Amino acid sequence: MSIGTQFQTLLSMSACGLLMGMGYDTYQVFKGKGRFPLWLVFFLDLLFWIASALFVFGVLVRVNDGVVRFPIFFGLFGGAWLYFVIGSRRYVQFLHTVIKFCQWLYRTIVMIIDTVLVRPVLFLYRLILMLLELVLSVVTAVLLFFWKIVRILIAPAQKWGHNVGRKMHQQGKGFWADVKKWIRSRKKQD
């Protein structure tokens, strides 16, 4: 392996160490915000370290065909150490700022959608319901008014109809009694 390849490998592994440090801080910030159960944290930690190892190995394969030597570990630990000494605190502050901005942006978008779409639709829905209730109450009042007028006009005829109905009922009883007698007399003749 040439000196140039070794130097390129050392720089690549230092960059991987730096990126692993950033990834670790990012993971810790989101893990702290999420408040996951302990059993899930175990699996998430395991997934993080497996993904980091696969990432480092992928870079190593591209840079020097996957040859593992001592300078590789030196580069990884050196990059991670450099990140944690110099940039970790600033990166975490930046990450918190980005998260707060994203939360603000989300709340703003939700508020705009609520103001522009949801509230006008709800207003129209309530307005239509109020108008329908108004029309229904007016129609009901008019129909009740006409029904009262019709009942007042029909009241005398209703009493007369009640008396006529009684008479017809009495006559109907007599008619059916005559029909029964006639049927019985026909049966006796046969």
Coordinates of N, CA and C in Angstrom, one line a residue:
M1 N 0.9 -1.2 0.0 CA 0.0 0.0 0.0 C 0.9 1.2 0.0
S2 N 0.6 2.2 -0.9 CA 1.5 3.3 -1.0 C 1.2 4.3 0.1
I3 N 2.1 5.3 0.2 CA 2.0 6.3 1.2 C 0.7 7.2 1.0
G4 N 0.5 7.5 -0.3 CA -0.7 8.3 -0.6 C -2.0 7.6 -0.2
T5 N -2.0 6.3 -0.5 CA -3.2 5.5 -0.1 C -3.4 5.4 1.4
Q6 N -2.2 5.3 2.1 CA -2.3 5.3 3.6 C -2.8 6.6 4.1
F7 N -2.3 7.7 3.6 CA -2.7 9.0 4.0 C -4.1 9.3 3.7
Q8 N -4.6 8.8 2.5 CA -6.0 9.0 2.2 C -6.9 8.1 3.1
T9 N -6.4 6.9 3.5 CA -7.1 6.1 4.4 C -7.2 6.7 5.8
L10 N -6.1 7.3 6.3 CA -6.1 8.0 7.6 C -7.0 9.2 7.6
L11 N -7.0 10.0 6.5 CA -8.0 11.1 6.4 C -9.4 10.6 6.4
S12 N -9.7 9.6 5.6 CA -11.1 9.1 5.5 C -11.5 8.5 6.8
M13 N -10.7 7.8 7.5 CA -11.1 7.3 8.8 C -11.2 8.4 9.9
S14 N -10.4 9.5 9.8 CA -10.6 10.6 10.6 C -12.0 11.3 10.4
A15 N -12.3 11.4 9.1 CA -13.6 11.9 8.7 C -14.8 11.0 9.2
C16 N -14.6 9.7 9.1 CA -15.6 8.8 9.6 C -15.7 8.9 11.2
G17 N -14.6 9.1 11.9 CA -14.7 9.3 13.3 C -15.4 10.5 13.7
L18 N -15.2 11.6 12.9 CA -15.9 12.9 13.1 C -17.4 12.7 12.8
L19 N -17.7 12.0 11.7 CA -19.1 11.8 11.4 C -19.8 10.8 12.4
M20 N -19.0 9.9 12.9 CA -19.6 9.0 14.0 C -19.9 9.8 15.3
G21 N -19.0 10.7 15.6 CA -19.2 11.6 16.8 C -20.5 12.4 16.6
M22 N -20.6 13.0 15.4 CA -21.8 13.8 15.1 C -23.1 12.9 15.1
G23 N -23.0 11.8 14.5 CA -24.1 10.8 14.6 C -24.5 10.4 16.0
Y24 N -23.4 10.2 16.8 CA -23.7 9.8 18.2 C -24.4 11.0 19.0
D25 N -23.9 12.2 18.8 CA -24.6 13.3 19.4 C -26.0 13.5 18.9
T26 N -26.2 13.4 17.6 CA -27.5 13.5 17.0 C -28.5 12.4 17.6
Y27 N -28.0 11.2 17.7 CA -28.7 10.1 18.3 C -29.1 10.4 19.7
Q28 N -28.1 10.9 20.5 CA -28.4 11.2 21.9 C -29.4 12.3 22.1
V29 N -29.3 13.3 21.3 CA -30.3 14.4 21.4 C -31.7 13.9 21.1
F30 N -31.9 13.2 20.0 CA -33.2 12.6 19.6 C -33.7 11.6 20.6
K31 N -32.7 10.8 21.2 CA -33.1 9.8 22.2 C -33.6 10.5 23.4
G32 N -33.0 11.6 23.8 CA -33.4 12.4 25.0 C -34.8 13.1 24.7
K33 N -35.0 13.5 23.5 CA -36.3 14.2 23.2 C -37.4 13.1 23.2
G34 N -37.1 11.9 22.8 CA -38.1 10.9 22.5 C -38.6 10.2 23.8
R35 N -37.8 10.1 24.8 CA -38.1 9.4 26.0 C -38.7 8.0 25.7
F36 N -37.8 7.1 25.1 CA -38.2 5.8 24.7 C -38.1 4.8 25.9
P37 N -38.8 3.7 25.9 CA -38.7 2.7 27.0 C -37.3 2.1 26.9
L38 N -36.8 1.6 28.0 CA -35.4 1.0 28.1 C -35.2 -0.1 27.1
W39 N -36.1 -1.0 26.9 CA -35.9 -2.1 26.0 C -35.7 -1.6 24.6
L40 N -36.4 -0.5 24.2 CA -36.3 0.0 22.9 C -34.9 0.8 22.7
V41 N -34.5 1.4 23.8 CA -33.2 2.1 23.8 C -32.1 1.1 23.5
F42 N -32.2 0.0 24.1 CA -31.1 -1.1 23.9 C -31.1 -1.4 22.4
F43 N -32.2 -1.7 21.8 CA -32.2 -2.0 20.3 C -31.7 -0.8 19.5
L44 N -32.1 0.4 19.8 CA -31.7 1.6 19.1 C -30.2 1.8 19.2
D45 N -29.7 1.6 20.4 CA -28.2 1.7 20.5 C -27.5 0.6 19.7
L46 N -28.0 -0.6 19.7 CA -27.4 -1.7 18.9 C -27.5 -1.3 17.4
L47 N -28.6 -0.8 17.0 CA -28.7 -0.5 15.6 C -27.8 0.7 15.2
F48 N -27.6 1.7 16.1 CA -26.7 2.8 15.8 C -25.3 2.3 15.6
W49 N -24.8 1.4 16.5 CA -23.4 1.0 16.4 C -23.2 0.0 15.2
I50 N -24.2 -0.8 14.9 CA -24.1 -1.6 13.7 C -24.1 -0.8 12.4
A51 N -25.0 0.2 12.4 CA -25.0 1.1 11.2 C -23.7 1.9 11.1
S52 N -23.1 2.4 12.2 CA -21.8 3.1 12.2 C -20.7 2.2 11.7
A53 N -20.7 0.9 12.2 CA -19.6 0.0 11.8 C -19.8 -0.3 10.3
L54 N -21.0 -0.5 9.8 CA -21.2 -0.8 8.3 C -20.8 0.5 7.5
F55 N -21.1 1.7 8.0 CA -20.7 2.9 7.3 C -19.1 2.9 7.2
V56 N -18.5 2.7 8.3 CA -17.0 2.8 8.4 C -16.4 1.7 7.4
F57 N -16.9 0.5 7.5 CA -16.4 -0.5 6.7 C -16.7 -0.2 5.2
G58 N -17.8 0.4 4.9 CA -18.1 0.7 3.5 C -17.1 1.8 3.0
V59 N -16.8 2.8 3.8 CA -15.8 3.8 3.4 C -14.4 3.1 3.3
L60 N -14.1 2.2 4.2 CA -12.8 1.5 4.2 C -12.7 0.7 2.9
V61 N -13.7 0.0 2.5 CA -13.7 -0.8 1.2 C -13.5 0.1 0.0
R62 N -14.1 1.3 0.0 CA -13.9 2.2 -1.1 C -12.5 2.8 -1.2
V63 N -11.9 3.1 0.0 CA -10.7 3.8 0.0 C -9.5 2.8 -0.2
N64 N -9.4 1.7 0.6 CA -8.3 0.8 0.4 C -8.6 -0.7 0.4
D65 N -9.8 -0.9 -0.2 CA -10.2 -2.3 -0.5 C -10.4 -3.1 0.8
G66 N -10.7 -2.4 1.9 CA -11.1 -3.1 3.2 C -9.9 -3.6 4.0
V67 N -8.7 -3.2 3.7 CA -7.6 -3.6 4.5 C -7.6 -2.9 5.8
V68 N -7.6 -3.7 6.9 CA -7.7 -3.1 8.3 C -6.3 -3.1 8.9
R69 N -5.8 -1.9 9.3 CA -4.4 -1.8 9.9 C -4.6 -0.8 11.1
F70 N -3.5 -0.7 11.8 CA -3.5 0.1 13.0 C -3.9 1.6 12.7
P71 N -3.3 2.2 11.7 CA -3.6 3.6 11.4 C -5.1 3.9 11.2
I72 N -5.9 2.9 10.8 CA -7.3 3.0 10.6 C -8.0 3.4 12.0
F73 N -7.6 2.6 13.0 CA -8.2 2.9 14.3 C -7.7 4.2 14.9
F74 N -6.4 4.5 14.6 CA -5.9 5.8 15.0 C -6.7 6.9 14.4
G75 N -7.0 6.8 13.1 CA -7.8 7.8 12.4 C -9.2 7.9 13.0
L76 N -9.8 6.8 13.2 CA -11.2 6.8 13.7 C -11.2 7.5 15.1
F77 N -10.4 7.0 16.0 CA -10.4 7.6 17.4 C -9.9 9.1 17.4
G78 N -9.0 9.4 16.5 CA -8.5 10.8 16.4 C -9.6 11.7 15.9
G79 N -10.3 11.3 14.9 CA -11.4 12.1 14.3 C -12.5 12.3 15.4
A80 N -12.9 11.2 16.1 CA -13.9 11.3 17.1 C -13.5 12.2 18.3
W81 N -12.2 12.0 18.7 CA -11.7 12.8 19.8 C -11.7 14.3 19.4
L82 N -11.2 14.6 18.2 CA -11.2 16.0 17.7 C -12.6 16.6 17.7
Y83 N -13.5 15.8 17.2 CA -14.9 16.3 17.2 C -15.4 16.5 18.6
F84 N -15.2 15.6 19.6 CA -15.7 15.8 20.9 C -15.0 16.9 21.7
V85 N -13.8 17.2 21.4 CA -13.1 18.2 22.0 C -13.4 19.6 21.5
I86 N -13.5 19.7 20.2 CA -13.7 21.0 19.5 C -15.2 21.3 19.2
G87 N -15.9 20.4 18.5 CA -17.2 20.7 17.9 C -18.4 20.2 18.6
S88 N -18.3 19.3 19.6 CA -19.5 18.6 20.1 C -20.5 19.6 20.7
R89 N -20.0 20.5 21.5 CA -20.9 21.4 22.2 C -21.6 22.3 21.2
R90 N -20.9 22.9 20.2 CA -21.5 23.7 19.2 C -22.5 23.0 18.3
Y91 N -22.1 21.8 18.0 CA -23.0 21.0 17.1 C -24.3 20.7 17.8
V92 N -24.2 20.3 19.1 CA -25.5 20.0 19.9 C -26.3 21.3 20.0
Q93 N -25.7 22.5 20.2 CA -26.5 23.7 20.2 C -27.1 24.0 18.9
F94 N -26.4 23.7 17.8 CA -26.9 23.9 16.5 C -28.1 23.0 16.2
L95 N -27.9 21.7 16.7 CA -29.0 20.7 16.5 C -30.2 21.1 17.3
H96 N -30.1 21.6 18.5 CA -31.2 22.1 19.3 C -31.9 23.3 18.6
T97 N -31.1 24.2 18.0 CA -31.7 25.3 17.2 C -32.4 24.8 16.0
V98 N -31.9 23.8 15.3 CA -32.6 23.3 14.1 C -33.9 22.6 14.6
I99 N -33.9 21.9 15.7 CA -35.1 21.2 16.1 C -36.1 22.2 16.5
K100 N -35.7 23.3 17.2 CA -36.7 24.4 17.6 C -37.2 25.0 16.4
F101 N -36.4 25.3 15.4 CA -36.9 25.9 14.2 C -37.9 25.0 13.5
C102 N -37.6 23.7 13.4 CA -38.5 22.8 12.8 C -39.8 22.7 13.5
Q103 N -39.8 22.7 14.9 CA -41.0 22.7 15.6 C -41.8 24.0 15.4
W104 N -41.1 25.2 15.3 CA -41.8 26.4 15.1 C -42.4 26.4 13.7
L105 N -41.6 25.9 12.7 CA -42.2 25.8 11.3 C -43.4 24.9 11.3
Y106 N -43.4 23.8 11.9 CA -44.5 22.9 12.0 C -45.7 23.6 12.6
R107 N -45.5 24.2 13.7 CA -46.6 24.9 14.4 C -47.2 26.0 13.5
T108 N -46.3 26.8 12.8 CA -46.7 27.8 11.9 C -47.5 27.3 10.7
I109 N -47.1 26.2 10.1 CA -47.8 25.6 9.0 C -49.2 25.1 9.5
V110 N -49.2 24.5 10.6 CA -50.5 24.0 11.2 C -51.4 25.2 11.4
M111 N -50.9 26.3 12.0 CA -51.7 27.4 12.3 C -52.2 28.1 11.0
I112 N -51.4 28.1 10.0 CA -51.8 28.7 8.7 C -52.9 27.8 8.0
I113 N -52.7 26.5 8.1 CA -53.7 25.6 7.5 C -55.0 25.7 8.3
D114 N -54.9 25.8 9.6 CA -56.1 26.0 10.4 C -56.8 27.3 10.1
T115 N -56.1 28.4 9.9 CA -56.6 29.7 9.7 C -57.2 29.8 8.3
V116 N -56.5 29.2 7.3 CA -56.9 29.4 5.9 C -57.9 28.4 5.4
L117 N -57.8 27.1 5.9 CA -58.7 26.1 5.4 C -59.7 25.6 6.5
V118 N -59.3 25.2 7.6 CA -60.2 24.5 8.6 C -61.2 25.5 9.1
R119 N -60.8 26.6 9.6 CA -61.8 27.5 10.2 C -62.9 28.0 9.2
P120 N -62.5 28.4 8.0 CA -63.5 28.9 7.0 C -64.5 27.7 6.7
V121 N -64.0 26.5 6.6 CA -64.9 25.4 6.3 C -65.8 25.1 7.4
L122 N -65.3 25.2 8.6 CA -66.2 25.0 9.8 C -67.2 26.1 9.9
F123 N -66.8 27.4 9.6 CA -67.7 28.5 9.6 C -68.8 28.3 8.6
L124 N -68.5 27.9 7.4 CA -69.5 27.6 6.4 C -70.4 26.5 6.8
Y125 N -69.9 25.4 7.4 CA -70.7 24.3 7.8 C -71.7 24.8 8.9
R126 N -71.2 25.5 9.8 CA -72.1 26.0 10.9 C -73.1 27.0 10.3
L127 N -72.7 27.8 9.4 CA -73.7 28.8 8.8 C -74.8 28.0 8.0
I128 N -74.4 27.0 7.3 CA -75.4 26.2 6.5 C -76.3 25.5 7.5
L129 N -75.8 24.9 8.6 CA -76.6 24.3 9.6 C -77.6 25.3 10.2
M130 N -77.1 26.5 10.5 CA -78.0 27.5 11.1 C -79.1 27.9 10.1
L131 N -78.7 28.1 8.8 CA -79.7 28.4 7.8 C -80.8 27.3 7.6
L132 N -80.3 26.0 7.6 CA -81.2 24.9 7.5 C -82.2 24.8 8.7
E133 N -81.6 25.1 9.9 CA -82.5 25.1 11.1 C -83.5 26.2 11.0
L134 N -83.1 27.4 10.5 CA -84.0 28.5 10.4 C -85.1 28.2 9.4
V135 N -84.7 27.6 8.2 CA -85.7 27.3 7.2 C -86.7 26.2 7.8
L136 N -86.1 25.2 8.5 CA -86.9 24.2 9.0 C -87.9 24.7 10.1
S137 N -87.4 25.6 10.9 CA -88.3 26.2 12.0 C -89.4 27.1 11.3
V138 N -89.1 27.8 10.3 CA -90.1 28.6 9.6 C -91.1 27.7 8.9
V139 N -90.7 26.7 8.2 CA -91.6 25.8 7.5 C -92.5 25.1 8.6
T140 N -91.9 24.7 9.7 CA -92.7 24.0 10.7 C -93.7 25.0 11.3
A141 N -93.3 26.2 11.6 CA -94.3 27.2 12.1 C -95.4 27.5 11.1
V142 N -95.1 27.6 9.8 CA -96.2 27.8 8.8 C -97.1 26.6 8.8
L143 N -96.5 25.4 8.7 CA -97.4 24.2 8.7 C -98.2 24.1 9.9
L144 N -97.7 24.4 11.1 CA -98.5 24.3 12.3 C -99.6 25.4 12.3
F145 N -99.3 26.5 11.7 CA -100.4 27.6 11.6 C -101.5 27.1 10.7
F146 N -101.2 26.6 9.5 CA -102.2 26.1 8.6 C -102.9 24.9 9.2
W147 N -102.2 24.0 9.9 CA -102.9 22.9 10.6 C -103.9 23.3 11.6
K148 N -103.6 24.4 12.4 CA -104.6 24.9 13.3 C -105.8 25.5 12.6
I149 N -105.6 26.2 11.5 CA -106.7 26.8 10.8 C -107.6 25.6 10.2
V150 N -106.9 24.6 9.7 CA -107.7 23.5 9.1 C -108.5 22.8 10.3
R151 N -107.9 22.6 11.4 CA -108.6 22.0 12.6 C -109.8 22.8 13.0
I152 N -109.6 24.1 13.0 CA -110.7 25.0 13.4 C -111.9 24.9 12.4
L153 N -111.5 24.8 11.1 CA -112.5 24.7 10.1 C -113.2 23.3 10.1
I154 N -112.4 22.3 10.4 CA -112.9 20.9 10.4 C -113.7 20.5 11.7
A155 N -113.5 21.3 12.7 CA -114.0 20.9 14.0 C -115.5 20.6 14.0
P156 N -116.4 21.5 13.4 CA -117.8 21.2 13.3 C -118.1 20.0 12.5
A157 N -117.4 19.8 11.4 CA -117.7 18.6 10.6 C -117.2 17.4 11.3
Q158 N -116.2 17.5 12.1 CA -115.6 16.4 12.8 C -116.7 15.8 13.8
K159 N -117.4 16.7 14.5 CA -118.4 16.3 15.4 C -119.5 15.6 14.6
W160 N -119.9 16.2 13.5 CA -121.0 15.6 12.7 C -120.5 14.3 12.1
G161 N -119.3 14.2 11.7 CA -118.7 12.9 11.1 C -118.7 11.9 12.2
H162 N -118.4 12.3 13.4 CA -118.3 11.3 14.5 C -119.7 10.7 14.7
N163 N -120.8 11.5 14.7 CA -122.1 11.0 14.9 C -122.5 10.1 13.7
V164 N -122.2 10.6 12.5 CA -122.5 9.8 11.3 C -121.8 8.4 11.4
G165 N -120.5 8.5 11.8 CA -119.8 7.2 12.0 C -120.4 6.3 12.9
R166 N -121.0 6.7 14.0 CA -121.7 5.9 15.0 C -122.9 5.2 14.3
K167 N -123.6 6.0 13.6 CA -124.8 5.5 13.0 C -124.5 4.5 11.9
M168 N -123.4 4.7 11.2 CA -123.0 3.8 10.2 C -122.5 2.5 10.8
H169 N -121.8 2.6 11.9 CA -121.4 1.4 12.7 C -122.5 0.6 13.1
Q170 N -123.5 1.2 13.7 CA -124.7 0.5 14.1 C -125.4 -0.2 12.9
Q171 N -125.5 0.6 11.8 CA -126.2 0.0 10.6 C -125.3 -1.1 10.1
G172 N -124.0 -1.0 10.2 CA -123.1 -2.0 9.7 C -123.2 -3.3 10.5
K173 N -123.4 -3.1 11.8 CA -123.7 -4.3 12.6 C -124.9 -5.1 12.2
G174 N -125.9 -4.3 11.9 CA -127.2 -4.9 11.5 C -127.0 -5.6 10.1
F175 N -126.3 -5.0 9.2 CA -126.1 -5.5 7.9 C -125.3 -6.9 8.0
W176 N -124.3 -6.9 8.8 CA -123.5 -8.1 8.9 C -124.3 -9.2 9.6
A177 N -125.1 -8.8 10.6 CA -126.0 -9.8 11.2 C -126.9 -10.4 10.2
D178 N -127.5 -9.6 9.3 CA -128.4 -10.1 8.3 C -127.7 -11.0 7.3
V179 N -126.4 -10.7 7.0 CA -125.6 -11.5 6.1 C -125.4 -12.9 6.7
K180 N -125.0 -12.9 8.0 CA -124.8 -14.1 8.7 C -126.1 -15.0 8.8
K181 N -127.2 -14.4 9.0 CA -128.5 -15.1 9.0 C -128.8 -15.7 7.7
W182 N -128.5 -15.0 6.6 CA -128.8 -15.5 5.3 C -127.9 -16.7 5.0
I183 N -126.6 -16.6 5.4 CA -125.7 -17.7 5.1 C -126.1 -18.9 5.9
R184 N -126.5 -18.7 7.1 CA -126.9 -19.9 7.9 C -128.2 -20.5 7.3
S185 N -129.1 -19.7 6.9 CA -130.3 -20.2 6.3 C -130.0 -21.0 5.0
R186 N -129.1 -20.6 4.3 CA -128.7 -21.3 3.0 C -128.1 -22.6 3.3
K187 N -127.3 -22.7 4.5 CA -126.7 -23.9 4.8 C -127.8 -24.9 5.3
K188 N -128.8 -24.4 6.0 CA -129.8 -25.3 6.4 C -130.6 -25.9 5.3
Q189 N -130.8 -25.1 4.3 CA -131.6 -25.6 3.1 C -130.9 -26.6 2.3
D190 N -129.6 -26.6 2.4 CA -128.8 -27.6 1.6 C -128.7 -28.8 2.4

